[in-house]
Amino acid sequence: MFHAQALVLTNHPSQIAAHVAAELGLEFTTEWSAEAGTVELPDGVCDMHAWPEGLRLDAFAPTRAGLDRVADVVKRRLEHLTPNDQLNVDWYLRPSAS
């Protein structure tokens, strides 16, 4: 399983994640509840967690190409939905658990 992680610095992580989950929920299965949620995409999953520092994103996929697609969809949607906040979404590969 491939894993990438990003910490998006923002003062409003819960609101941003709820908005992204609602928007992506028009195309994919999503869940958001107060401080955590998930987006299920065809190529993998993205977990979202609201932290005091910002929004933590964890993307998981069985292939590296799938991971890249999940990360790209989430990044583009975050940047598109928050053009005035200038959010920076930089994904970092994490060590594989398997």
Short mmCIF file of C-alpha atoms in Angstrom, two decimals:
data_model
loop_
_atom_site.label_atom_id
_atom_site.label_comp_id
_atom_site.label_asym_id
_atom_site.label_seq_id
_atom_site.Cartn_x
_atom_site.Cartn_y
_atom_site.Cartn_z
CA MET A 1 0.00 0.00 0.00
CA PHE A 2 1.39 3.39 -0.97
CA HIS A 3 0.94 6.34 1.41
CA ALA A 4 1.41 10.09 1.00
CA GLN A 5 0.81 12.80 3.55
CA ALA A 6 0.28 16.55 3.52
CA LEU A 7 -0.30 19.17 6.20
CA VAL A 8 -2.26 22.11 4.84
CA LEU A 9 -1.71 25.11 7.11
CA THR A 10 -4.97 26.95 7.77
CA ASN A 11 -6.87 28.50 10.66
CA HIS A 12 -10.10 26.80 9.52
CA PRO A 13 -9.29 23.13 8.87
CA SER A 14 -12.72 21.76 9.83
CA GLN A 15 -14.61 24.18 7.62
CA ILE A 16 -12.34 23.61 4.64
CA ALA A 17 -12.47 19.82 5.00
CA ALA A 18 -16.27 19.87 5.34
CA HIS A 19 -16.51 21.97 2.17
CA VAL A 20 -14.15 19.68 0.25
CA ALA A 21 -16.01 16.57 1.45
CA ALA A 22 -19.33 18.06 0.37
CA GLU A 23 -17.96 19.03 -3.02
CA LEU A 24 -16.25 15.70 -3.67
CA GLY A 25 -19.35 13.93 -2.35
CA LEU A 26 -21.09 14.88 -5.60
CA GLU A 27 -18.77 12.43 -7.41
CA PHE A 28 -17.37 10.08 -4.76
CA THR A 29 -18.28 8.52 -1.43
CA THR A 30 -17.29 10.90 1.36
CA GLU A 31 -17.71 11.15 5.09
CA TRP A 32 -16.97 14.11 7.35
CA SER A 33 -17.77 14.46 11.04
CA ALA A 34 -16.48 17.42 13.06
CA GLU A 35 -12.74 16.72 12.98
CA ALA A 36 -12.16 13.75 10.65
CA GLY A 37 -13.37 12.24 7.41
CA THR A 38 -12.65 10.16 4.36
CA VAL A 39 -12.95 10.48 0.60
CA GLU A 40 -13.12 7.21 -1.34
CA LEU A 41 -11.91 7.58 -4.90
CA PRO A 42 -11.64 4.88 -7.59
CA ASP A 43 -7.85 4.65 -7.12
CA GLY A 44 -7.63 4.91 -3.33
CA VAL A 45 -8.67 6.77 -0.20
CA CYS A 46 -7.85 10.13 1.35
CA ASP A 47 -8.29 10.59 5.11
CA MET A 48 -8.68 14.12 6.45
CA HIS A 49 -8.03 15.22 10.04
CA ALA A 50 -8.48 18.73 11.45
CA TRP A 51 -5.54 19.64 13.68
CA PRO A 52 -4.86 22.93 15.45
CA GLU A 53 -2.08 23.61 12.90
CA GLY A 54 -4.22 22.82 9.87
CA LEU A 55 -5.68 20.02 7.82
CA ARG A 56 -3.75 16.74 7.73
CA LEU A 57 -4.28 14.63 4.63
CA ASP A 58 -3.31 10.97 4.29
CA ALA A 59 -3.71 9.36 0.88
CA PHE A 60 -3.54 5.58 0.40
CA ALA A 61 -3.59 3.51 -2.78
CA PRO A 62 -2.46 0.05 -3.90
CA THR A 63 -0.28 1.49 -6.69
CA ARG A 64 1.98 4.52 -6.99
CA ALA A 65 0.03 5.74 -10.04
CA GLY A 66 -3.22 5.44 -8.08
CA LEU A 67 -1.69 7.36 -5.18
CA ASP A 68 -0.63 10.13 -7.54
CA ARG A 69 -4.18 10.36 -8.92
CA VAL A 70 -5.76 10.50 -5.45
CA ALA A 71 -3.30 13.18 -4.31
CA ASP A 72 -3.86 15.20 -7.48
CA VAL A 73 -7.68 15.15 -7.22
CA VAL A 74 -7.63 16.25 -3.58
CA LYS A 75 -4.97 18.92 -4.18
CA ARG A 76 -6.77 20.42 -7.19
CA ARG A 77 -10.11 20.47 -5.35
CA LEU A 78 -8.64 22.15 -2.28
CA GLU A 79 -6.87 24.77 -4.36
CA HIS A 80 -9.97 25.35 -6.51
CA LEU A 81 -12.38 25.71 -3.59
CA THR A 82 -10.18 28.08 -1.62
CA PRO A 83 -8.59 30.46 -4.15
CA ASN A 84 -8.52 33.37 -1.66
CA ASP A 85 -6.79 31.36 1.09
CA GLN A 86 -3.81 30.36 -1.09
CA LEU A 87 -3.59 26.93 0.51
CA ASN A 88 -0.39 25.03 -0.09
CA VAL A 89 -0.83 21.26 -0.59
CA ASP A 90 2.55 19.52 -0.76
CA TRP A 91 2.37 15.74 -0.66
CA TYR A 92 5.21 13.68 0.83
CA LEU A 93 5.64 9.94 0.33
CA ARG A 94 5.58 7.97 3.55
CA PRO A 95 7.24 4.62 4.19
CA SER A 96 5.15 1.66 3.14
CA ALA A 97 3.56 -0.40 5.90
CA SER A 98 3.62 -3.58 3.84
#
